[in-house]
């Protein structure tokens, strides 16, 4: 389950400032989602789909895949960037495990804006994914997102 209120919004360079927050998007992974993600990514590690195996490794349930945390960040960034924006770089690190049923809040804040890049700006965003039950950061990262200038779009450049 995912909730988002930022999709389908046009976003332009002149609308953002350092310190702005990217509205949060929540995800609640399910065991079925983890199993399917294993299948489409050819990830055969049992810790992601076999609860008994995960328990034998000391975990309370199967674990959310590292790449799924990254997919949640990708979704946050591309949803916020809008149709004309572009995710140019993403890096992240998983710090703590998450399990099915955990509510994960992905959000970000703008830390830097580089002007005059291809008819727009390059916005650097600090990312965090927090498990709502205990406030633990499961993943952190940063991304560079291109946003066009409104005038570049009007002139047919974006």
C-alpha positions as MATLAB code, in Angstrom:
seq = 'XXXXXXXXXXXXXXXXXXXXXXXXXXXXXXXXXXXXXXXXXXXXXXXXXXXXXXXXXXXXXXXXXXXXXXXXXXXXXXXXXXXXXXXXXXXXXXXXXXXXXXXXXXXXXXXXXXXXXXXXXXXXXXXXXXXXXXXXXXXXXXXXXXXXXXXXXXXXXX';
ca = [
       0.000    0.000    0.000;
       1.276    3.436   -0.919;
      -0.202    6.841   -0.261;
       0.872    9.955   -2.093;
      -0.491   13.421   -2.630;
       2.313   14.716   -4.863;
       1.791   12.914   -8.149;
       0.650   14.695  -11.308;
       1.955   18.096  -10.213;
       4.012   20.232  -12.572;
       7.026   21.541  -10.699;
       9.362   24.265  -11.914;
      12.735   25.637  -10.841;
      11.351   28.965   -9.654;
       9.025   27.205   -7.165;
      11.668   25.587   -4.949;
      14.152   26.822   -2.356;
      16.837   25.286   -0.185;
      15.145   24.030    2.976;
      11.863   23.109    1.271;
      10.465   19.749    2.341;
       9.249   17.119   -0.095;
       5.882   15.857    1.164;
       6.081   12.374    2.618;
       4.850    9.232    0.934;
       4.030    6.181    3.034;
       4.506    2.563    2.045;
       3.294   -0.497    3.906;
       4.998   -3.489    2.245;
       3.166   -6.816    2.322;
       4.490  -10.368    2.172;
       2.920  -10.720   -1.276;
       4.682   -7.558   -2.493;
       8.029   -8.851   -1.210;
       7.514  -12.228   -2.873;
       6.599  -10.580   -6.170;
       9.537   -8.176   -5.949;
      11.821  -11.195   -5.464;
      10.347  -12.748   -8.581;
      10.718   -9.718  -10.859;
      14.250   -8.967   -9.631;
      15.375  -12.618   -9.664;
      16.265  -12.342   -5.972;
      16.174  -15.873   -4.580;
      17.356  -15.063   -1.050;
      14.945  -16.824    1.302;
      15.108  -14.058    3.898;
      12.693  -12.063    1.721;
       9.948  -14.693    1.320;
      10.392  -17.492    3.882;
       9.351  -16.454    7.434;
      10.848  -19.582    9.026;
      14.209  -18.909    7.391;
      14.107  -15.222    8.434;
      13.370  -16.350   12.016;
      16.357  -18.718   11.912;
      18.496  -15.656   11.100;
      17.062  -13.797   14.098;
      14.513  -11.553   12.359;
      10.849  -11.151   13.355;
       9.617  -11.717    9.784;
      10.803  -11.633    6.181;
      12.737   -8.499    5.224;
      12.075   -5.730    2.725;
      14.662   -5.942   -0.069;
      17.331   -3.230   -0.251;
      16.325   -2.465   -3.814;
      12.689   -2.017   -2.786;
      13.784    0.704   -0.359;
      15.500    2.285   -3.369;
      12.346    1.920   -5.442;
      10.416    3.771   -2.725;
      12.954    6.627   -2.926;
      12.762    6.611   -6.730;
       8.979    6.867   -6.568;
       9.197    9.762   -4.099;
      11.636   11.682   -6.291;
       9.930   11.121   -9.639;
       6.498   11.827   -8.182;
       7.720   15.097   -6.691;
       9.632   16.107   -9.835;
       6.503   15.925  -11.962;
       6.181   15.167  -15.628;
       8.902   17.563  -16.800;
      11.352   16.874  -13.985;
      14.005   14.188  -14.184;
      15.767   12.070  -11.580;
      19.423   12.301  -12.574;
      21.148   10.612   -9.636;
      20.097    8.536   -6.631;
      22.198    6.960   -3.936;
      20.988    5.396   -0.740;
      22.005    3.162    2.106;
      19.803    0.787    4.072;
      20.558    1.221    7.770;
      17.914   -0.920    9.507;
      15.621   -3.727    8.397;
      11.908   -3.378    7.680;
       9.268   -6.105    7.598;
       5.830   -6.554    6.022;
       3.277   -4.382    7.766;
       5.790   -1.728    8.790;
       4.646    1.735    7.754;
       7.598    3.410    6.060;
       7.497    7.174    5.555;
       9.718    8.418    2.733;
      10.423   12.125    2.655;
      13.111   14.576    1.728;
      14.402   18.100    1.974;
      16.172   20.316   -0.520;
      19.794   20.910    0.483;
      21.219   22.537   -2.651;
      20.150   24.121   -5.932;
      22.596   24.478   -8.843;
      21.437   27.103  -11.343;
      21.659   27.128  -15.105;
      21.640   23.437  -15.886;
      20.090   22.550  -19.276;
      17.355   25.190  -19.099;
      16.623   24.546  -15.445;
      18.218   23.720  -12.119;
      19.649   20.662  -10.449;
      18.055   20.185   -7.032;
      19.875   18.062   -4.459;
      17.533   16.365   -2.018;
      18.409   14.611    1.233;
      16.204   11.518    1.571;
      15.051    9.526    4.565;
      12.802    6.540    5.098;
      11.495    6.265    8.659;
       9.668    3.338   10.241;
       6.670    5.014   11.864;
       6.292    2.541   14.748;
       9.590    3.536   16.388;
      11.004    6.473   14.387;
      14.038    4.485   13.237;
      15.598    5.491    9.909;
      15.560    2.368    7.762;
      17.226    4.057    4.784;
      18.880    7.367    3.988;
      20.162    8.845    0.780;
      20.321   11.763   -1.565;
      19.282   12.518   -5.107;
      19.801   15.085   -7.840;
      16.602   16.085   -9.595;
      16.428   18.332  -12.661;
      13.602   20.869  -12.732;
      13.039   23.096  -15.773;
      12.581   26.839  -15.643;
       9.000   27.780  -16.477;
      10.303   30.088  -19.241;
      12.279   27.234  -20.839;
       9.086   25.159  -21.039;
       7.196   28.125  -22.532;
       9.988   28.532  -25.114;
       9.743   24.839  -26.050;
      12.985   23.744  -24.367;
      11.486   21.535  -21.640;
];
